Coordinates of C-alpha atoms in Angstrom, one line a residue:
X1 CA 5.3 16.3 -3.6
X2 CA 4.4 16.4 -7.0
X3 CA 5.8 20.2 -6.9
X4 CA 9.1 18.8 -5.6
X5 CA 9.5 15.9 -8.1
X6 CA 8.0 17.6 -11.1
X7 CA 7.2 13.8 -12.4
X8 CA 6.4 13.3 -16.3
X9 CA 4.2 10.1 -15.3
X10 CA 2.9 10.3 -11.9
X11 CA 0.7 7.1 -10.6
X12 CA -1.7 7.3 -7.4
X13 CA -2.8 3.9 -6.1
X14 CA -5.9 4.6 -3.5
X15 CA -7.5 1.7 -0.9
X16 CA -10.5 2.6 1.0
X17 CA -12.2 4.9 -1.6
X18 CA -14.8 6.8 -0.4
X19 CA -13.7 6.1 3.4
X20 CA -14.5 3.5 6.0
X21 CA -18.1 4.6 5.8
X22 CA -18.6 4.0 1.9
X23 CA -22.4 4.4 1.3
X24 CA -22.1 8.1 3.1
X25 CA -19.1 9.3 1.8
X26 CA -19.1 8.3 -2.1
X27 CA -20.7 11.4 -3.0
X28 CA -17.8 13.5 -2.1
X29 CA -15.6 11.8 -4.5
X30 CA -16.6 12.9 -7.9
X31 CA -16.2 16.5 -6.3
X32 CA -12.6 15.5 -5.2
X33 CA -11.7 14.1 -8.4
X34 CA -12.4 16.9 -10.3
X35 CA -10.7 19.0 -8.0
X36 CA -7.4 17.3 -8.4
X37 CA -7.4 17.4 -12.0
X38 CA -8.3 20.8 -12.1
X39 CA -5.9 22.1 -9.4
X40 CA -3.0 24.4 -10.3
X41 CA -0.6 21.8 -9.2
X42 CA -2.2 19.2 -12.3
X43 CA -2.7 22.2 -14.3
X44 CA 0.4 20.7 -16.8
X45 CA -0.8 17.0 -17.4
X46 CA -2.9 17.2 -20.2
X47 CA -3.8 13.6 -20.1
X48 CA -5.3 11.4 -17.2
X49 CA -6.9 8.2 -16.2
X50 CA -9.1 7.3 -13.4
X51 CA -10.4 4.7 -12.3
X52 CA -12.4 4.5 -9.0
X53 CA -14.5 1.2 -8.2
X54 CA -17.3 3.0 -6.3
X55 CA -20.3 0.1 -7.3
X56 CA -19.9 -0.7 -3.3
X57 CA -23.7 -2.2 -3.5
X58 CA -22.0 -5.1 -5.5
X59 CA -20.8 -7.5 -2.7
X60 CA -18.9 -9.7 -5.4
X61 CA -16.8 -6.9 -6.8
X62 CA -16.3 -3.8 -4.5
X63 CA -12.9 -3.3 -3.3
X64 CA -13.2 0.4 -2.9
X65 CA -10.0 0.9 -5.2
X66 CA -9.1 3.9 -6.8
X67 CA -6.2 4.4 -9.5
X68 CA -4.8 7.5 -11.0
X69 CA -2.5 7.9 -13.8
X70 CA -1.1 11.5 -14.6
X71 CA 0.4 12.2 -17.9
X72 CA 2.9 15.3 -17.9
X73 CA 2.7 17.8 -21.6
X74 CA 6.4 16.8 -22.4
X75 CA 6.3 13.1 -22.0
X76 CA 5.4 12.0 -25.6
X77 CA 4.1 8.8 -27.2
X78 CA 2.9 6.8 -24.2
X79 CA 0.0 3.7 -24.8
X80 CA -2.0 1.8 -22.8
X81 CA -2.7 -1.6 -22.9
X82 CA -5.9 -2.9 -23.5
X83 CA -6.4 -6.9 -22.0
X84 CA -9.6 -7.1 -24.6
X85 CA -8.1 -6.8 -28.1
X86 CA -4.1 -7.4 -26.6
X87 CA -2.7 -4.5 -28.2
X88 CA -1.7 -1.0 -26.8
X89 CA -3.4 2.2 -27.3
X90 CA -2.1 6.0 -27.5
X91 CA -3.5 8.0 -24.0
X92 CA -5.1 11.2 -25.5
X93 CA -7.5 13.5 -23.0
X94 CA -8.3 12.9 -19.7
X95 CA -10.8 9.8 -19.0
X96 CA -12.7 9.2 -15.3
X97 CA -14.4 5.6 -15.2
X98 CA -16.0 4.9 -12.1
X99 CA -18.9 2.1 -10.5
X100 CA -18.6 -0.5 -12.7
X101 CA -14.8 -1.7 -14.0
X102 CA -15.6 -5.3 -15.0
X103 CA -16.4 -3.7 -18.4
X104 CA -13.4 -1.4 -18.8
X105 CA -10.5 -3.3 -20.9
X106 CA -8.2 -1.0 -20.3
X107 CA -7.5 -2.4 -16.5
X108 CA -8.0 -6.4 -14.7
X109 CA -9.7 -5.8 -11.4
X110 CA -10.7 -8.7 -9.2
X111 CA -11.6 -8.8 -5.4
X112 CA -10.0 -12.1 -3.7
X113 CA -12.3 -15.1 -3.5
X114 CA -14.3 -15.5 -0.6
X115 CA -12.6 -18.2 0.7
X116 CA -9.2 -16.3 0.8
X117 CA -11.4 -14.4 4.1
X118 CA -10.3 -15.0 7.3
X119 CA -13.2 -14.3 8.4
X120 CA -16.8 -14.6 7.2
X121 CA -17.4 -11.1 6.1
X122 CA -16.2 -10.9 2.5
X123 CA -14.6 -6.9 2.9
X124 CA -12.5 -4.7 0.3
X125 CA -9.8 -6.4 -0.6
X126 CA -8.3 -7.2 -4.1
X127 CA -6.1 -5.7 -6.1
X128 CA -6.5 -3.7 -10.2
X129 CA -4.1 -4.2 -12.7
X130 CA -2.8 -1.7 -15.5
X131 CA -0.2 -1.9 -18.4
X132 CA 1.7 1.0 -20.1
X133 CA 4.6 1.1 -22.3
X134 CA 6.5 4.6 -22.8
X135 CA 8.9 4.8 -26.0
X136 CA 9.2 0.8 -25.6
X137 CA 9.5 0.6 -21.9
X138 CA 6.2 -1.7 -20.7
X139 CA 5.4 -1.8 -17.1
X140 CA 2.5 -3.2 -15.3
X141 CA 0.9 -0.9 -12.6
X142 CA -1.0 -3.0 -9.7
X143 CA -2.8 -1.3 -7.0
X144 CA -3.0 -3.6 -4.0
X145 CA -5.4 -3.9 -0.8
X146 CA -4.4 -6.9 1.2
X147 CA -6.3 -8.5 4.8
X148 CA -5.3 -6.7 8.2
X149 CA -5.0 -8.3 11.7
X150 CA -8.5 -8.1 13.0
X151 CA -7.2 -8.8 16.9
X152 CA -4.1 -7.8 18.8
X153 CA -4.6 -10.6 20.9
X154 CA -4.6 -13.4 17.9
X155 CA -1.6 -12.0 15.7
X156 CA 0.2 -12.5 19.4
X157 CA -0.4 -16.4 19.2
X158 CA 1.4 -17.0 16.7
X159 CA 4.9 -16.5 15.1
X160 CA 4.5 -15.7 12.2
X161 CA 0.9 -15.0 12.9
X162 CA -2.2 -16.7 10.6
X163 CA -3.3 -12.9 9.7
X164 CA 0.6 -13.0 7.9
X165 CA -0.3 -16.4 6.4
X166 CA -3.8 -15.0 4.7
X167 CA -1.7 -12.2 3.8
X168 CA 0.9 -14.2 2.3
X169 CA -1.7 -16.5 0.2
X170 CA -3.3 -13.3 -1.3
X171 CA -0.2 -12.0 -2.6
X172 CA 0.7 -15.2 -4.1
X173 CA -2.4 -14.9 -5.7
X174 CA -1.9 -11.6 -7.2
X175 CA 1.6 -12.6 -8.7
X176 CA 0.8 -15.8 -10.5
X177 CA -2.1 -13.7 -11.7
X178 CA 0.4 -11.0 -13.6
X179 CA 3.0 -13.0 -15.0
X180 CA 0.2 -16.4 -16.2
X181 CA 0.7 -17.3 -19.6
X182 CA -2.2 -15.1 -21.1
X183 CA -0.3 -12.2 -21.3
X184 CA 3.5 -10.7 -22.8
X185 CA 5.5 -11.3 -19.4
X186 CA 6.3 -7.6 -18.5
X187 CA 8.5 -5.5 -15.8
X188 CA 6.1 -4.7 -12.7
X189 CA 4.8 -2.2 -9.8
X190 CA 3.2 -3.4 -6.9
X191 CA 2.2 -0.8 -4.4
X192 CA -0.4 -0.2 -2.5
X193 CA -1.6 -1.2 1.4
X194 CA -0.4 -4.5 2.1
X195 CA -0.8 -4.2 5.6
X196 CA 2.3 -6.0 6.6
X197 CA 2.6 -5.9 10.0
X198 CA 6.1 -6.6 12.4
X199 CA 5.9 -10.1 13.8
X200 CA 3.7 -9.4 16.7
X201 CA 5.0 -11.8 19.2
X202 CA 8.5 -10.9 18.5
X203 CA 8.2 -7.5 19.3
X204 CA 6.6 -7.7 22.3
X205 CA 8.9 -10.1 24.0
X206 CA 11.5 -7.8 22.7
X207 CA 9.7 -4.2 24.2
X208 CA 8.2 -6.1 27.5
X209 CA 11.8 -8.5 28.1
X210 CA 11.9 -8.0 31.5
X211 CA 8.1 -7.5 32.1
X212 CA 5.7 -10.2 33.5
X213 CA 2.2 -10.8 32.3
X214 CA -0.7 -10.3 33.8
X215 CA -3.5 -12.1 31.7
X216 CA -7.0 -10.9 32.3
X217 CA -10.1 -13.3 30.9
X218 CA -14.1 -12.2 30.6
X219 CA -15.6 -14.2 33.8
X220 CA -18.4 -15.7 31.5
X221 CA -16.7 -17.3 28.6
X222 CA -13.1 -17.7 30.2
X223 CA -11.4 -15.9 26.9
X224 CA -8.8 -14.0 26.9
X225 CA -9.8 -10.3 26.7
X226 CA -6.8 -8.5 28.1
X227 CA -2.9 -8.7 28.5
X228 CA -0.8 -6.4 30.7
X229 CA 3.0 -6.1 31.0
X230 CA 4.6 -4.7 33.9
X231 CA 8.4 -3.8 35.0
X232 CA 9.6 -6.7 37.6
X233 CA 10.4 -3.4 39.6
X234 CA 9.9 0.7 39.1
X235 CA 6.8 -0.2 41.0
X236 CA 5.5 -2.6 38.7
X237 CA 4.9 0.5 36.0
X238 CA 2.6 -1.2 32.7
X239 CA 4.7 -1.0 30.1
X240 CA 2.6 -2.8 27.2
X241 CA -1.4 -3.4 27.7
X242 CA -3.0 -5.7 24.7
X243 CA -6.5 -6.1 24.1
X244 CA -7.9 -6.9 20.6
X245 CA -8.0 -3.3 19.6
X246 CA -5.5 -1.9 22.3
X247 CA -1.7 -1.8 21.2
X248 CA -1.0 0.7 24.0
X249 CA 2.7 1.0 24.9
X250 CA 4.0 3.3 27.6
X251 CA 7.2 4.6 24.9
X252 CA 6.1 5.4 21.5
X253 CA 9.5 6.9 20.8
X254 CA 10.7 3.6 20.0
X255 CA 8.5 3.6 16.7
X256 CA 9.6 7.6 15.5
X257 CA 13.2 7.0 16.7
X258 CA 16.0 6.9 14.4
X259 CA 12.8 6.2 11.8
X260 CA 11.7 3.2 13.7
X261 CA 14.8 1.4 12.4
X262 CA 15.4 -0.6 15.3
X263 CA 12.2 -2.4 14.5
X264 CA 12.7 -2.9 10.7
X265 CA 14.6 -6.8 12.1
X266 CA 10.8 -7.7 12.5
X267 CA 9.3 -6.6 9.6
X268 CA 9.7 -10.2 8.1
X269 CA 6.2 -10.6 5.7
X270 CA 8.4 -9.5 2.2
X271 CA 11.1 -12.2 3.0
X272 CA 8.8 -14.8 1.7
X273 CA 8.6 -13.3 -1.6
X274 CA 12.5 -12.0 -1.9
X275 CA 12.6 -14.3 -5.3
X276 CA 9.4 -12.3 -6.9
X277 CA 9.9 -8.6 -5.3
X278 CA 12.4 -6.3 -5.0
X279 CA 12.1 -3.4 -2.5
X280 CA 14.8 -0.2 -2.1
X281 CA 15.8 0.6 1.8
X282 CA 13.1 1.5 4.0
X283 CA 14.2 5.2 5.8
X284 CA 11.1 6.3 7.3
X285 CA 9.0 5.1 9.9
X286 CA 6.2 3.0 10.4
X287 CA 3.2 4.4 7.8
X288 CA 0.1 3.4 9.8
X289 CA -1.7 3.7 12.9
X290 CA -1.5 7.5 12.9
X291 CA -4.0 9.5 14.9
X292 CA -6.5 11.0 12.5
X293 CA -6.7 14.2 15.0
X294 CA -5.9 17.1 13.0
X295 CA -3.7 18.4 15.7
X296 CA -1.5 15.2 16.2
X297 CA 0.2 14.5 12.2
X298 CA 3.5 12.8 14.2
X299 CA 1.6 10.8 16.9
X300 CA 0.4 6.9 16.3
X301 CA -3.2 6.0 17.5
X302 CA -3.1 2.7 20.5
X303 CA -4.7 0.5 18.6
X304 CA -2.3 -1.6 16.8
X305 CA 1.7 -1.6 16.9
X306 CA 3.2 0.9 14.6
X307 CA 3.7 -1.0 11.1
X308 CA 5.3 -0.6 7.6
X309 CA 1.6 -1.3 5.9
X310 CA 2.1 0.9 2.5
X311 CA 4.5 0.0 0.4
X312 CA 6.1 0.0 -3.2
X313 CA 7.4 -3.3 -4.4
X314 CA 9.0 -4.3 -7.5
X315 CA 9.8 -7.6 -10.1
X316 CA 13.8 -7.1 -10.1
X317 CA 13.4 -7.1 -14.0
X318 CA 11.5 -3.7 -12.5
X319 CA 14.4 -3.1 -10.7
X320 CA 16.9 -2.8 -13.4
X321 CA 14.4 -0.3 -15.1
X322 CA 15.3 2.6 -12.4
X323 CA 18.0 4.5 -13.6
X324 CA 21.2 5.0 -10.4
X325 CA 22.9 7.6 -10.7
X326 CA 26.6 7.5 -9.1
X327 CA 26.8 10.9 -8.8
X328 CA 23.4 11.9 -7.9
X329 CA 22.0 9.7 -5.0
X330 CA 18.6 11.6 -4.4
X331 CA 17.8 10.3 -8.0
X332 CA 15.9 7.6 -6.4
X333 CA 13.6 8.4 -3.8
X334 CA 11.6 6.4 -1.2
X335 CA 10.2 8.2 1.1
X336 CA 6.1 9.1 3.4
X337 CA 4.4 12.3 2.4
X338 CA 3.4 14.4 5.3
X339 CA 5.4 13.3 8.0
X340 CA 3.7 16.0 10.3
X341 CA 0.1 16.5 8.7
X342 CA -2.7 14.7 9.8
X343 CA -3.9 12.5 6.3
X344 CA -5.9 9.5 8.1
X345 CA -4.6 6.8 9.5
X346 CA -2.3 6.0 7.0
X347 CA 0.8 8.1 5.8
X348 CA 1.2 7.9 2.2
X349 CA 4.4 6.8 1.0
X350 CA 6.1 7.5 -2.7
X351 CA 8.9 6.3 -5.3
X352 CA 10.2 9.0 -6.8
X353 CA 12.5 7.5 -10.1
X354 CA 14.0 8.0 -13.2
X355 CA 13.3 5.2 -15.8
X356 CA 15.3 4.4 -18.8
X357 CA 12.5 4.2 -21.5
X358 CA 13.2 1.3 -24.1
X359 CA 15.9 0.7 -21.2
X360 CA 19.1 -2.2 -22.7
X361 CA 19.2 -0.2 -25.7
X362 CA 22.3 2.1 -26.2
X363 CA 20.7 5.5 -26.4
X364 CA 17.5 5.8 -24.0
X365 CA 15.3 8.4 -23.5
X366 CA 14.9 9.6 -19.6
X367 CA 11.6 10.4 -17.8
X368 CA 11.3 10.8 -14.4
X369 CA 8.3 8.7 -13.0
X370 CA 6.5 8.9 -9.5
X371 CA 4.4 6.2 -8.0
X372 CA 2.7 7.0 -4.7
X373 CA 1.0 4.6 -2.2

């Protein structure tokens, strides 16, 4: 991608850092890092900074972020800002800070508060917060890790579901956070996994709509543990089964077809913020649950219903940045990396843009940008 796009600033946002099973993994990252900005495809961004939160023993703080900034040889005079001393500072060499950000003024980092939960174990979530200005053009850069459904079965319940709701409060969160009165009110980038799922209950009365349900419950607490939807007729075939961590549905065409457009109607958790964020047309299909088999880079895992969790979301002040051109449509980009390699559960998606730097003034200077998720 970055071959393709040839960016002159090129962002990464990371969640999950180190993997699902942190304490193991952790010590593959420095090796990775240095890899990347050593490899022949980096080899002509003379500046970088990185910044992984990798202190996972400290409850209060981890969120497993990671956030990479990649500064191309052409691109001249581009500052950071730093939130200590308020005032911007020219990026020279490449700079790796790692375990513990609290102390690094050059970024805000906070993990949600505990009671933002929904349930008792306080995980990864939160979100870290940069600001650069190139040739008068300021930006914040927010990397973004919001709360997933934790059961099928709940996020069914409900329309829209309380996992939506949590998600909904936490975003909220983030944006009074980057435009409070602390700090000059700036254009912004919000991207990262905001696991934004389709409404749950919608879709399945929409897949299983002339299905009946068969609801199965554990014999010694009477809970629900199982749902099954079959065809009236064709021999009663299952179409949908539901369990907690089962999403298993008989067609998964319906989410690679067409780029899962048909389900985009139910993709309904950005509406609440339409005011605050600004996204371009989605045209590719759901980004997460892919199987992490090697072998199957196209094929969704059956645990949870094919969703639109990774994103990049703008202020509409952000908006007006991106430079259309009329006679060059492929001049903005959204788009998923890999669309048939295996990398994790997760596709990655990117923004591929040009930006008007010092942008409203009559003679601008152009850089092409990329921000990927």
């Amino acid at each position: 991608v970055v071959h393709a796009h040839k960016p002159h600033f090129m962002a990464l946002h990371c969640q999950e850092f180190g993997g699902k099973n942190y304490e193991a993994s952790m010590s593959h990252v420095d090796k990775f890092v240095k890899e990347l900005l050593s490899s022949d495809a980096m080899k002509d961004y003379n500046r970088a900074r990185v910044y992984l939160d990798e202190n996972y023993k400290s409850q209060e703080h981890f969120t497993a972020l990671g956030s990479f900034y990649f500064l191309h040889e052409s691109l001249k005079n581009i500052y950071q800002f730093d939130f200590k001393a308020k005032k911007y500072k020219k990026v020279t060499g490449k700079e790796i800070y790692s375990d513990t950000l609290e102390s690094t003024p050059m970024l805000e980092k906070e993990k949600f508060p505990q009671d933002y939960f929904p349930e008792c174990k306080w995980s990864r979530k939160g979100f870290i917060r940069t600001r650069w200005c190139i040739t008068d053009c300021a930006f914040d850069l927010v990397n973004i890790h919001l709360f997933h459904d934790a059961s099928n079965l709940i996020a069914w319940e409900t329309s829209p579901s309380v996992y939506s709701g949590i998600r909904h409060k936490a975003l909220g969160y983030v944006l009074d956070r980057i435009i409070d009165q602390r700090f000059e009110k700036v254009s912004y980038f919000v991207f990262g996994d905001f696991n934004f799922r389709l409404d749950a209950k919608a879709v399945v009365e929409t897949l299983c709509a002339k299905a009946t349900m068969q609801t199965i419950r554990a014999a010694d607490t009477n809970e629900v543990v199982k749902l099954i939807f079959r065809e009236s007729d064709n021999d009663r075939k299952v179409m949908l089964q539901l369990e907690k961590k089962l999403f298993d549905y008989f067609n998964q065409d319906v989410f690679r077809d067409n780029n899962g457009t048909a389900l985009l109607e139910f993709d309904r958790e950005l509406s609440v913020f339409k005011d605050k964020l600004y996204e371009l047309d989605i045209s590719f299909p759901p980004s997460y649950p892919y199987s992490e088999d090697s072998s199957q880079g196209r094929q969704y895992m059956n645990t949870r219903c094919p969703a639109w969790c990774d994103r990049i979301l703008m202020s509409h002040s952000a908006k007006e940045l991106i430079l259309k051109s009329e006679n060059d449509e492929k001049i903005v980009i959204y788009d998923h990396i890999g669309p048939n390699v295996c990398m994790g559960d997760h596709k990655p998606v990117f923004l591929s843009f040009r930006i008007a730097a010092g942008a409203g003034k009559p003679i601008a200077n152009v850089h092409k940008c990329c921000v990927v998720q």
